[in-house]
């Protein structure tokens, strides 16, 4: 079995490849891949990502995280605090000396909420596990110092 060297492509290289694909629609992918010195799978992956990106743009789709706490926050007060109070608090400190700490829950025993199944099959799930760890995360504003996560406890 021969070993294959993998090559990572820069964004500029990927854009050039996609332009060549657009210019040479009459060529087979195999021939174009040989001409560019790339495996056909790389060409297919780049084309799929472009197709997916265009689909998302065309239908205004995006991936979003669901948060249940939006209604609890007064956006005007937050904006006012960031504009008026925060600069006075951090005046005299360097970015590397300003830290943010946040507590979060880690549901380590939770099963996925979706699965792939045949349409005619019925899927049954059980109760969702609520077993979680409380974790403390901390990093500085500059991003140069990230402390290891601190496990506070099981809840």
Tab-separated table of N, CA and C in Angstrom:
chain	number	residue	atom	x	y	z
A	1	UNK	N	0.846	-1.176	0.000
A	1	UNK	CA	0.000	0.000	0.000
A	1	UNK	C	0.893	1.241	0.000
A	2	UNK	N	0.618	2.171	-0.884
A	2	UNK	CA	1.427	3.381	-0.966
A	2	UNK	C	0.855	4.442	-0.049
A	3	UNK	N	1.752	5.233	0.512
A	3	UNK	CA	1.282	6.305	1.383
A	3	UNK	C	1.056	7.557	0.542
A	4	UNK	N	0.041	8.303	0.908
A	4	UNK	CA	-0.321	9.505	0.175
A	4	UNK	C	-0.006	10.717	1.020
A	5	UNK	N	0.631	11.698	0.434
A	5	UNK	CA	0.873	12.945	1.146
A	5	UNK	C	-0.334	13.854	0.971
A	6	UNK	N	-0.856	14.319	2.072
A	6	UNK	CA	-1.996	15.227	2.006
A	6	UNK	C	-1.481	16.654	1.917
A	7	UNK	N	-2.168	17.453	1.125
A	7	UNK	CA	-1.778	18.839	0.944
A	7	UNK	C	-2.955	19.707	1.341
A	8	UNK	N	-2.714	20.660	2.217
A	8	UNK	CA	-3.796	21.572	2.570
A	8	UNK	C	-3.751	22.754	1.609
A	9	UNK	N	-4.913	23.137	1.129
A	9	UNK	CA	-5.015	24.215	0.151
A	9	UNK	C	-5.400	25.515	0.835
A	10	UNK	N	-4.775	26.600	0.405
A	10	UNK	CA	-5.140	27.913	0.937
A	10	UNK	C	-6.446	28.355	0.287
A	11	UNK	N	-7.042	29.379	0.845
A	11	UNK	CA	-8.290	29.899	0.299
A	11	UNK	C	-8.077	30.392	-1.129
A	12	UNK	N	-6.941	31.028	-1.377
A	12	UNK	CA	-6.628	31.534	-2.719
A	12	UNK	C	-6.538	30.381	-3.723
A	13	UNK	N	-5.866	29.291	-3.322
A	13	UNK	CA	-5.748	28.118	-4.195
A	13	UNK	C	-7.122	27.508	-4.483
A	14	UNK	N	-7.956	27.437	-3.454
A	14	UNK	CA	-9.302	26.886	-3.630
A	14	UNK	C	-10.116	27.731	-4.607
A	15	UNK	N	-10.004	29.050	-4.486
A	15	UNK	CA	-10.735	29.938	-5.389
A	15	UNK	C	-10.258	29.763	-6.832
A	16	UNK	N	-8.936	29.622	-7.032
A	16	UNK	CA	-8.385	29.399	-8.377
A	16	UNK	C	-8.915	28.089	-8.964
A	17	UNK	N	-8.965	27.054	-8.146
A	17	UNK	CA	-9.464	25.749	-8.599
A	17	UNK	C	-10.930	25.861	-9.011
A	18	UNK	N	-11.732	26.545	-8.183
A	18	UNK	CA	-13.150	26.700	-8.504
A	18	UNK	C	-13.351	27.508	-9.786
A	19	UNK	N	-12.494	28.509	-10.014
A	19	UNK	CA	-12.573	29.282	-11.260
A	19	UNK	C	-12.264	28.393	-12.460
A	20	UNK	N	-11.251	27.524	-12.312
A	20	UNK	CA	-10.906	26.604	-13.404
A	20	UNK	C	-12.057	25.636	-13.679
A	21	UNK	N	-12.722	25.194	-12.630
A	21	UNK	CA	-13.868	24.294	-12.794
A	21	UNK	C	-14.964	25.001	-13.590
A	22	UNK	N	-15.226	26.280	-13.240
A	22	UNK	CA	-16.250	27.053	-13.949
A	22	UNK	C	-15.872	27.260	-15.415
A	23	UNK	N	-14.578	27.542	-15.676
A	23	UNK	CA	-14.105	27.800	-17.041
A	23	UNK	C	-14.128	26.538	-17.901
A	24	UNK	N	-13.889	25.394	-17.294
A	24	UNK	CA	-13.750	24.132	-18.030
A	24	UNK	C	-14.900	23.172	-17.749
A	25	UNK	N	-16.115	23.636	-17.900
A	25	UNK	CA	-17.277	22.781	-17.626
A	25	UNK	C	-17.358	21.603	-18.591
A	26	UNK	N	-16.759	21.751	-19.781
A	26	UNK	CA	-16.804	20.685	-20.780
A	26	UNK	C	-15.868	19.524	-20.439
A	27	UNK	N	-14.872	19.766	-19.569
A	27	UNK	CA	-13.929	18.705	-19.186
A	27	UNK	C	-14.529	17.797	-18.122
A	28	UNK	N	-14.157	16.538	-18.169
A	28	UNK	CA	-14.563	15.603	-17.118
A	28	UNK	C	-13.777	15.936	-15.856
A	29	UNK	N	-14.370	15.654	-14.726
A	29	UNK	CA	-13.709	15.942	-13.444
A	29	UNK	C	-12.384	15.198	-13.307
A	30	UNK	N	-12.342	13.978	-13.791
A	30	UNK	CA	-11.118	13.169	-13.694
A	30	UNK	C	-9.987	13.853	-14.454
A	31	UNK	N	-10.286	14.323	-15.670
A	31	UNK	CA	-9.265	14.982	-16.483
A	31	UNK	C	-8.822	16.301	-15.857
A	32	UNK	N	-9.781	17.063	-15.353
A	32	UNK	CA	-9.459	18.341	-14.720
A	32	UNK	C	-8.629	18.128	-13.458
A	33	UNK	N	-8.972	17.111	-12.680
A	33	UNK	CA	-8.216	16.802	-11.461
A	33	UNK	C	-6.777	16.433	-11.809
A	34	UNK	N	-6.592	15.624	-12.863
A	34	UNK	CA	-5.233	15.259	-13.291
A	34	UNK	C	-4.460	16.494	-13.720
A	35	UNK	N	-5.118	17.378	-14.465
A	35	UNK	CA	-4.481	18.605	-14.939
A	35	UNK	C	-4.028	19.483	-13.772
A	36	UNK	N	-4.849	19.535	-12.720
A	36	UNK	CA	-4.532	20.355	-11.546
A	36	UNK	C	-3.646	19.623	-10.540
A	37	UNK	N	-3.450	18.326	-10.750
A	37	UNK	CA	-2.632	17.540	-9.823
A	37	UNK	C	-3.317	17.287	-8.496
A	38	UNK	N	-4.626	17.120	-8.544
A	38	UNK	CA	-5.415	16.896	-7.328
A	38	UNK	C	-6.222	15.616	-7.452
A	39	UNK	N	-6.565	14.993	-6.323
A	39	UNK	CA	-7.484	13.859	-6.380
A	39	UNK	C	-8.889	14.353	-6.754
A	40	UNK	N	-9.650	13.519	-7.417
A	40	UNK	CA	-11.016	13.877	-7.823
A	40	UNK	C	-11.864	14.196	-6.595
A	41	UNK	N	-11.610	13.502	-5.486
A	41	UNK	CA	-12.399	13.733	-4.267
A	41	UNK	C	-12.245	15.169	-3.772
A	42	UNK	N	-11.046	15.747	-3.914
A	42	UNK	CA	-10.827	17.136	-3.495
A	42	UNK	C	-11.668	18.072	-4.347
A	43	UNK	N	-11.684	17.814	-5.637
A	43	UNK	CA	-12.473	18.627	-6.563
A	43	UNK	C	-13.958	18.540	-6.221
A	44	UNK	N	-14.436	17.341	-5.935
A	44	UNK	CA	-15.845	17.144	-5.582
A	44	UNK	C	-16.196	17.840	-4.277
A	45	UNK	N	-15.290	17.771	-3.292
A	45	UNK	CA	-15.529	18.402	-1.991
A	45	UNK	C	-15.636	19.907	-2.143
A	46	UNK	N	-14.711	20.505	-2.899
A	46	UNK	CA	-14.750	21.952	-3.108
A	46	UNK	C	-16.043	22.364	-3.798
A	47	UNK	N	-16.446	21.599	-4.796
A	47	UNK	CA	-17.667	21.912	-5.531
A	47	UNK	C	-18.898	21.771	-4.637
A	48	UNK	N	-18.933	20.739	-3.774
A	48	UNK	CA	-20.066	20.528	-2.871
A	48	UNK	C	-20.173	21.682	-1.880
A	49	UNK	N	-19.026	22.102	-1.323
A	49	UNK	CA	-19.049	23.197	-0.353
A	49	UNK	C	-19.565	24.477	-0.998
A	50	UNK	N	-19.163	24.703	-2.258
A	50	UNK	CA	-19.624	25.889	-2.970
A	50	UNK	C	-21.137	25.801	-3.208
A	51	UNK	N	-21.614	24.619	-3.603
A	51	UNK	CA	-23.035	24.426	-3.836
A	51	UNK	C	-23.823	24.680	-2.554
A	52	UNK	N	-23.332	24.138	-1.442
A	52	UNK	CA	-24.004	24.301	-0.160
A	52	UNK	C	-24.029	25.771	0.252
A	53	UNK	N	-22.914	26.461	0.055
A	53	UNK	CA	-22.833	27.883	0.394
A	53	UNK	C	-23.851	28.687	-0.423
A	54	UNK	N	-23.935	28.403	-1.730
A	54	UNK	CA	-24.885	29.112	-2.594
A	54	UNK	C	-26.327	28.810	-2.182
A	55	UNK	N	-26.606	27.562	-1.813
A	55	UNK	CA	-27.938	27.182	-1.357
A	55	UNK	C	-28.320	27.970	-0.105
A	56	UNK	N	-27.389	28.072	0.840
A	56	UNK	CA	-27.653	28.813	2.075
A	56	UNK	C	-27.907	30.287	1.783
A	57	UNK	N	-27.116	30.868	0.868
A	57	UNK	CA	-27.323	32.270	0.508
A	57	UNK	C	-28.667	32.476	-0.183
A	58	UNK	N	-28.984	31.590	-1.116
A	58	UNK	CA	-30.204	31.715	-1.908
A	58	UNK	C	-31.457	31.648	-1.031
A	59	UNK	N	-31.439	30.792	-0.022
A	59	UNK	CA	-32.620	30.597	0.822
A	59	UNK	C	-32.484	31.246	2.202
A	60	UNK	N	-31.459	32.088	2.366
A	60	UNK	CA	-31.230	32.803	3.635
A	60	UNK	C	-31.182	31.839	4.822
A	61	UNK	N	-30.416	30.767	4.680
A	61	UNK	CA	-30.292	29.774	5.746
A	61	UNK	C	-29.000	29.987	6.517
A	62	UNK	N	-29.047	29.692	7.778
A	62	UNK	CA	-27.856	29.769	8.611
A	62	UNK	C	-28.018	28.829	9.794
A	63	UNK	N	-26.909	28.423	10.372
A	63	UNK	CA	-26.960	27.604	11.574
A	63	UNK	C	-26.988	28.509	12.790
A	64	UNK	N	-27.903	28.270	13.690
A	64	UNK	CA	-28.023	29.116	14.877
A	64	UNK	C	-28.138	28.259	16.123
A	65	UNK	N	-27.575	28.762	17.183
A	65	UNK	CA	-27.716	28.106	18.477
A	65	UNK	C	-28.974	28.653	19.146
A	66	UNK	N	-29.745	27.777	19.720
A	66	UNK	CA	-30.982	28.183	20.376
A	66	UNK	C	-30.668	28.565	21.812
A	67	UNK	N	-31.135	29.732	22.204
A	67	UNK	CA	-30.922	30.194	23.564
A	67	UNK	C	-32.272	30.560	24.164
A	68	UNK	N	-32.526	30.084	25.354
A	68	UNK	CA	-33.804	30.350	25.991
A	68	UNK	C	-33.797	31.562	26.888
A	69	UNK	N	-32.716	32.329	26.908
A	69	UNK	CA	-32.602	33.430	27.849
A	69	UNK	C	-32.688	34.797	27.197
A	70	UNK	N	-33.003	34.888	25.907
A	70	UNK	CA	-32.996	36.164	25.212
A	70	UNK	C	-33.992	37.147	25.817
A	71	UNK	N	-35.170	36.681	26.160
A	71	UNK	CA	-36.200	37.557	26.703
A	71	UNK	C	-35.837	38.145	28.051
A	72	UNK	N	-34.900	37.545	28.758
A	72	UNK	CA	-34.508	38.009	30.079
A	72	UNK	C	-33.564	39.206	30.032
A	73	UNK	N	-33.034	39.540	28.852
A	73	UNK	CA	-32.012	40.574	28.736
A	73	UNK	C	-32.612	41.838	28.134
A	74	UNK	N	-32.353	42.976	28.786
A	74	UNK	CA	-32.759	44.268	28.250
A	74	UNK	C	-31.601	44.789	27.400
A	75	UNK	N	-31.735	44.679	26.082
A	75	UNK	CA	-30.641	45.014	25.156
A	75	UNK	C	-30.205	46.470	25.270
A	76	UNK	N	-31.145	47.381	25.520
A	76	UNK	CA	-30.788	48.801	25.649
A	76	UNK	C	-29.874	49.030	26.845
A	77	UNK	N	-30.196	48.402	27.966
A	77	UNK	CA	-29.365	48.560	29.162
A	77	UNK	C	-27.975	47.974	28.944
A	78	UNK	N	-27.906	46.828	28.276
A	78	UNK	CA	-26.616	46.195	27.998
A	78	UNK	C	-25.779	47.100	27.110
A	79	UNK	N	-26.373	47.626	26.042
A	79	UNK	CA	-25.658	48.512	25.120
A	79	UNK	C	-25.168	49.760	25.854
A	80	UNK	N	-26.031	50.340	26.675
A	80	UNK	CA	-25.667	51.530	27.449
A	80	UNK	C	-24.506	51.225	28.396
A	81	UNK	N	-24.554	50.080	29.063
A	81	UNK	CA	-23.489	49.696	29.998
A	81	UNK	C	-22.158	49.528	29.269
A	82	UNK	N	-22.203	48.873	28.087
A	82	UNK	CA	-20.975	48.648	27.309
A	82	UNK	C	-20.391	49.975	26.834
A	83	UNK	N	-21.246	50.908	26.428
A	83	UNK	CA	-20.772	52.192	25.905
A	83	UNK	C	-20.287	53.136	27.007
A	84	UNK	N	-20.967	53.153	28.157
A	84	UNK	CA	-20.685	54.171	29.172
A	84	UNK	C	-19.919	53.674	30.395
A	85	UNK	N	-20.247	52.525	30.917
A	85	UNK	CA	-19.644	52.057	32.174
A	85	UNK	C	-18.384	51.219	31.960
A	86	UNK	N	-18.422	50.320	30.985
A	86	UNK	CA	-17.302	49.402	30.767
A	86	UNK	C	-15.975	50.112	30.508
A	87	UNK	N	-15.928	51.143	29.651
A	87	UNK	CA	-14.638	51.808	29.421
A	87	UNK	C	-14.005	52.356	30.700
A	88	UNK	N	-14.826	52.873	31.631
A	88	UNK	CA	-14.291	53.378	32.899
A	88	UNK	C	-13.729	52.250	33.760
A	89	UNK	N	-14.381	51.075	33.716
A	89	UNK	CA	-13.934	49.939	34.526
A	89	UNK	C	-12.605	49.362	34.044
A	90	UNK	N	-12.413	49.308	32.726
A	90	UNK	CA	-11.200	48.662	32.199
A	90	UNK	C	-10.083	49.654	31.883
A	91	UNK	N	-10.337	50.937	32.138
A	91	UNK	CA	-9.313	51.952	31.906
A	91	UNK	C	-8.098	51.646	32.795
A	92	UNK	N	-6.924	51.650	32.216
A	92	UNK	CA	-5.710	51.381	32.980
A	92	UNK	C	-5.292	49.918	32.977
A	93	UNK	N	-6.107	49.050	32.411
A	93	UNK	CA	-5.760	47.631	32.310
A	93	UNK	C	-5.431	47.286	30.860
A	94	UNK	N	-4.491	46.378	30.680
A	94	UNK	CA	-4.189	45.882	29.343
A	94	UNK	C	-5.147	44.733	29.033
A	95	UNK	N	-5.337	44.459	27.724
A	95	UNK	CA	-6.231	43.378	27.298
A	95	UNK	C	-5.825	42.039	27.910
A	96	UNK	N	-4.531	41.823	28.050
A	96	UNK	CA	-4.059	40.541	28.590
A	96	UNK	C	-4.394	40.378	30.073
A	97	UNK	N	-4.728	41.489	30.747
A	97	UNK	CA	-5.035	41.439	32.176
A	97	UNK	C	-6.538	41.438	32.472
A	98	UNK	N	-7.365	41.460	31.437
A	98	UNK	CA	-8.820	41.445	31.612
A	98	UNK	C	-9.317	40.031	31.317
A	99	UNK	N	-9.948	39.409	32.308
A	99	UNK	CA	-10.405	38.023	32.173
A	99	UNK	C	-11.927	37.941	32.196
A	100	UNK	N	-12.446	36.948	31.500
A	100	UNK	CA	-13.874	36.650	31.525
A	100	UNK	C	-14.032	35.226	32.050
A	101	UNK	N	-14.909	35.063	33.009
A	101	UNK	CA	-15.183	33.753	33.593
A	101	UNK	C	-16.662	33.469	33.406
A	102	UNK	N	-16.976	32.251	32.995
A	102	UNK	CA	-18.379	31.892	32.804
A	102	UNK	C	-18.621	30.470	33.282
A	103	UNK	N	-19.760	30.281	33.887
A	103	UNK	CA	-20.164	28.961	34.379
A	103	UNK	C	-21.155	28.384	33.378
A	104	UNK	N	-20.989	27.116	33.056
A	104	UNK	CA	-21.887	26.479	32.097
A	104	UNK	C	-22.159	25.043	32.513
A	105	UNK	N	-23.205	24.472	31.963
A	105	UNK	CA	-23.542	23.078	32.242
A	105	UNK	C	-23.080	22.194	31.105
A	106	UNK	N	-22.523	21.045	31.427
A	106	UNK	CA	-22.075	20.080	30.423
A	106	UNK	C	-22.902	18.809	30.600
A	107	UNK	N	-23.843	18.581	29.676
A	107	UNK	CA	-24.687	17.390	29.717
A	107	UNK	C	-23.919	16.249	29.060
A	108	UNK	N	-23.192	15.489	29.837
A	108	UNK	CA	-22.309	14.461	29.282
A	108	UNK	C	-23.019	13.134	29.037
A	109	UNK	N	-24.217	12.978	29.513
A	109	UNK	CA	-24.925	11.707	29.401
A	109	UNK	C	-26.168	11.829	28.516
A	110	UNK	N	-26.244	12.908	27.729
A	110	UNK	CA	-27.432	13.195	26.939
A	110	UNK	C	-27.338	12.547	25.569
A	111	UNK	N	-28.382	11.845	25.170
A	111	UNK	CA	-28.436	11.217	23.854
A	111	UNK	C	-28.842	12.249	22.806
A	112	UNK	N	-28.518	12.011	21.537
A	112	UNK	CA	-28.914	12.960	20.490
A	112	UNK	C	-30.432	13.034	20.351
A	113	UNK	N	-30.927	14.192	19.921
A	113	UNK	CA	-32.374	14.366	19.788
A	113	UNK	C	-32.876	13.931	18.416
A	114	UNK	N	-31.967	13.731	17.461
A	114	UNK	CA	-32.357	13.301	16.116
A	114	UNK	C	-31.530	12.096	15.706
A	115	UNK	N	-32.084	11.315	14.765
A	115	UNK	CA	-31.366	10.161	14.243
A	115	UNK	C	-31.794	9.921	12.802
A	116	UNK	N	-30.993	9.196	12.055
A	116	UNK	CA	-31.369	8.811	10.704
A	116	UNK	C	-32.127	7.498	10.776
A	117	UNK	N	-33.248	7.451	10.075
A	117	UNK	CA	-34.058	6.235	10.076
A	117	UNK	C	-34.839	6.156	8.773
A	118	UNK	N	-35.282	4.969	8.450
A	118	UNK	CA	-36.127	4.771	7.277
A	118	UNK	C	-37.506	5.335	7.596
A	119	UNK	N	-38.144	5.962	6.595
A	119	UNK	CA	-39.423	6.640	6.817
A	119	UNK	C	-40.474	5.752	7.463
A	120	UNK	N	-40.523	4.481	7.093
A	120	UNK	CA	-41.562	3.596	7.624
A	120	UNK	C	-41.273	3.137	9.055
A	121	UNK	N	-40.031	3.281	9.515
A	121	UNK	CA	-39.680	2.873	10.878
A	121	UNK	C	-40.203	3.882	11.892
A	122	UNK	N	-40.557	3.373	13.065
A	122	UNK	CA	-40.940	4.273	14.146
A	122	UNK	C	-39.766	4.372	15.106
A	123	UNK	N	-39.565	5.555	15.613
A	123	UNK	CA	-38.461	5.774	16.551
A	123	UNK	C	-39.037	6.151	17.906
A	124	UNK	N	-38.541	5.504	18.927
A	124	UNK	CA	-38.980	5.805	20.279
A	124	UNK	C	-37.760	6.169	21.110
A	125	UNK	N	-37.923	7.157	21.897
A	125	UNK	CA	-36.838	7.558	22.788
A	125	UNK	C	-37.310	7.477	24.216
A	126	UNK	N	-36.405	7.657	25.103
A	126	UNK	CA	-36.757	7.647	26.512
A	126	UNK	C	-36.679	9.056	27.064
A	127	UNK	N	-36.690	9.153	28.366
A	127	UNK	CA	-36.532	10.450	28.996
A	127	UNK	C	-35.114	10.943	28.760
A	128	UNK	N	-34.989	12.247	28.619
A	128	UNK	CA	-33.665	12.829	28.421
A	128	UNK	C	-32.941	12.890	29.761
A	129	UNK	N	-31.680	12.526	29.724
A	129	UNK	CA	-30.873	12.558	30.936
A	129	UNK	C	-30.599	14.005	31.326
A	130	UNK	N	-30.729	14.290	32.594
A	130	UNK	CA	-30.446	15.633	33.080
A	130	UNK	C	-29.155	15.659	33.892
A	131	UNK	N	-28.398	14.577	33.800
A	131	UNK	CA	-27.141	14.491	34.535
A	131	UNK	C	-26.134	15.416	33.858
A	132	UNK	N	-25.540	16.300	34.636
A	132	UNK	CA	-24.584	17.235	34.050
A	132	UNK	C	-23.509	17.621	35.049
A	133	UNK	N	-22.441	18.149	34.493
A	133	UNK	CA	-21.365	18.720	35.293
A	133	UNK	C	-21.446	20.233	35.167
A	134	UNK	N	-21.122	20.939	36.224
A	134	UNK	CA	-21.009	22.387	36.140
A	134	UNK	C	-19.539	22.699	35.920
A	135	UNK	N	-19.268	23.464	34.869
A	135	UNK	CA	-17.895	23.740	34.455
A	135	UNK	C	-17.670	25.244	34.439
A	136	UNK	N	-16.493	25.657	34.892
A	136	UNK	CA	-16.102	27.064	34.877
A	136	UNK	C	-15.050	27.252	33.795
A	137	UNK	N	-15.302	28.190	32.869
A	137	UNK	CA	-14.371	28.473	31.782
A	137	UNK	C	-13.835	29.885	31.952
A	138	UNK	N	-12.545	30.084	31.641
A	138	UNK	CA	-11.921	31.386	31.861
A	138	UNK	C	-10.856	31.660	30.802
A	139	UNK	N	-10.862	32.889	30.262
A	139	UNK	CA	-9.845	33.312	29.292
A	139	UNK	C	-9.693	34.824	29.374
A	140	UNK	N	-8.527	35.320	28.922
A	140	UNK	CA	-8.349	36.768	28.930
A	140	UNK	C	-8.871	37.375	27.635
A	141	UNK	N	-9.076	38.699	27.637
A	141	UNK	CA	-9.661	39.392	26.489
A	141	UNK	C	-8.760	39.334	25.270
A	142	UNK	N	-7.478	39.256	25.470
A	142	UNK	CA	-6.515	39.210	24.370
A	142	UNK	C	-6.518	37.851	23.687
A	143	UNK	N	-6.917	36.811	24.417
A	143	UNK	CA	-6.971	35.457	23.868
A	143	UNK	C	-5.682	34.683	24.021
A	144	UNK	N	-4.716	35.273	24.708
A	144	UNK	CA	-3.418	34.607	24.850
A	144	UNK	C	-3.381	33.632	26.022
A	145	UNK	N	-4.293	33.787	26.952
A	145	UNK	CA	-4.284	32.921	28.134
A	145	UNK	C	-5.666	32.313	28.344
A	146	UNK	N	-5.732	30.997	28.183
A	146	UNK	CA	-6.981	30.263	28.403
A	146	UNK	C	-6.714	29.258	29.510
A	147	UNK	N	-7.401	29.426	30.608
A	147	UNK	CA	-7.182	28.535	31.740
A	147	UNK	C	-7.889	27.208	31.497
A	148	UNK	N	-7.350	26.120	32.049
A	148	UNK	CA	-8.024	24.825	31.882
A	148	UNK	C	-9.410	24.870	32.528
A	149	UNK	N	-10.400	24.194	31.933
A	149	UNK	CA	-11.746	24.182	32.522
A	149	UNK	C	-11.710	23.631	33.946
A	150	UNK	N	-12.481	24.238	34.809
A	150	UNK	CA	-12.561	23.818	36.202
A	150	UNK	C	-13.902	23.130	36.411
A	151	UNK	N	-13.873	21.868	36.816
A	151	UNK	CA	-15.098	21.122	37.090
A	151	UNK	C	-15.546	21.481	38.498
A	152	UNK	N	-16.700	22.132	38.601
A	152	UNK	CA	-17.206	22.555	39.902
A	152	UNK	C	-17.909	21.401	40.594
A	153	UNK	N	-18.696	20.642	39.850
A	153	UNK	CA	-19.366	19.510	40.470
A	153	UNK	C	-20.481	18.961	39.620
A	154	UNK	N	-21.021	17.842	40.075
A	154	UNK	CA	-22.108	17.158	39.387
A	154	UNK	C	-23.420	17.688	39.935
A	155	UNK	N	-24.366	17.953	39.042
A	155	UNK	CA	-25.656	18.446	39.539
A	155	UNK	C	-26.794	17.686	38.909
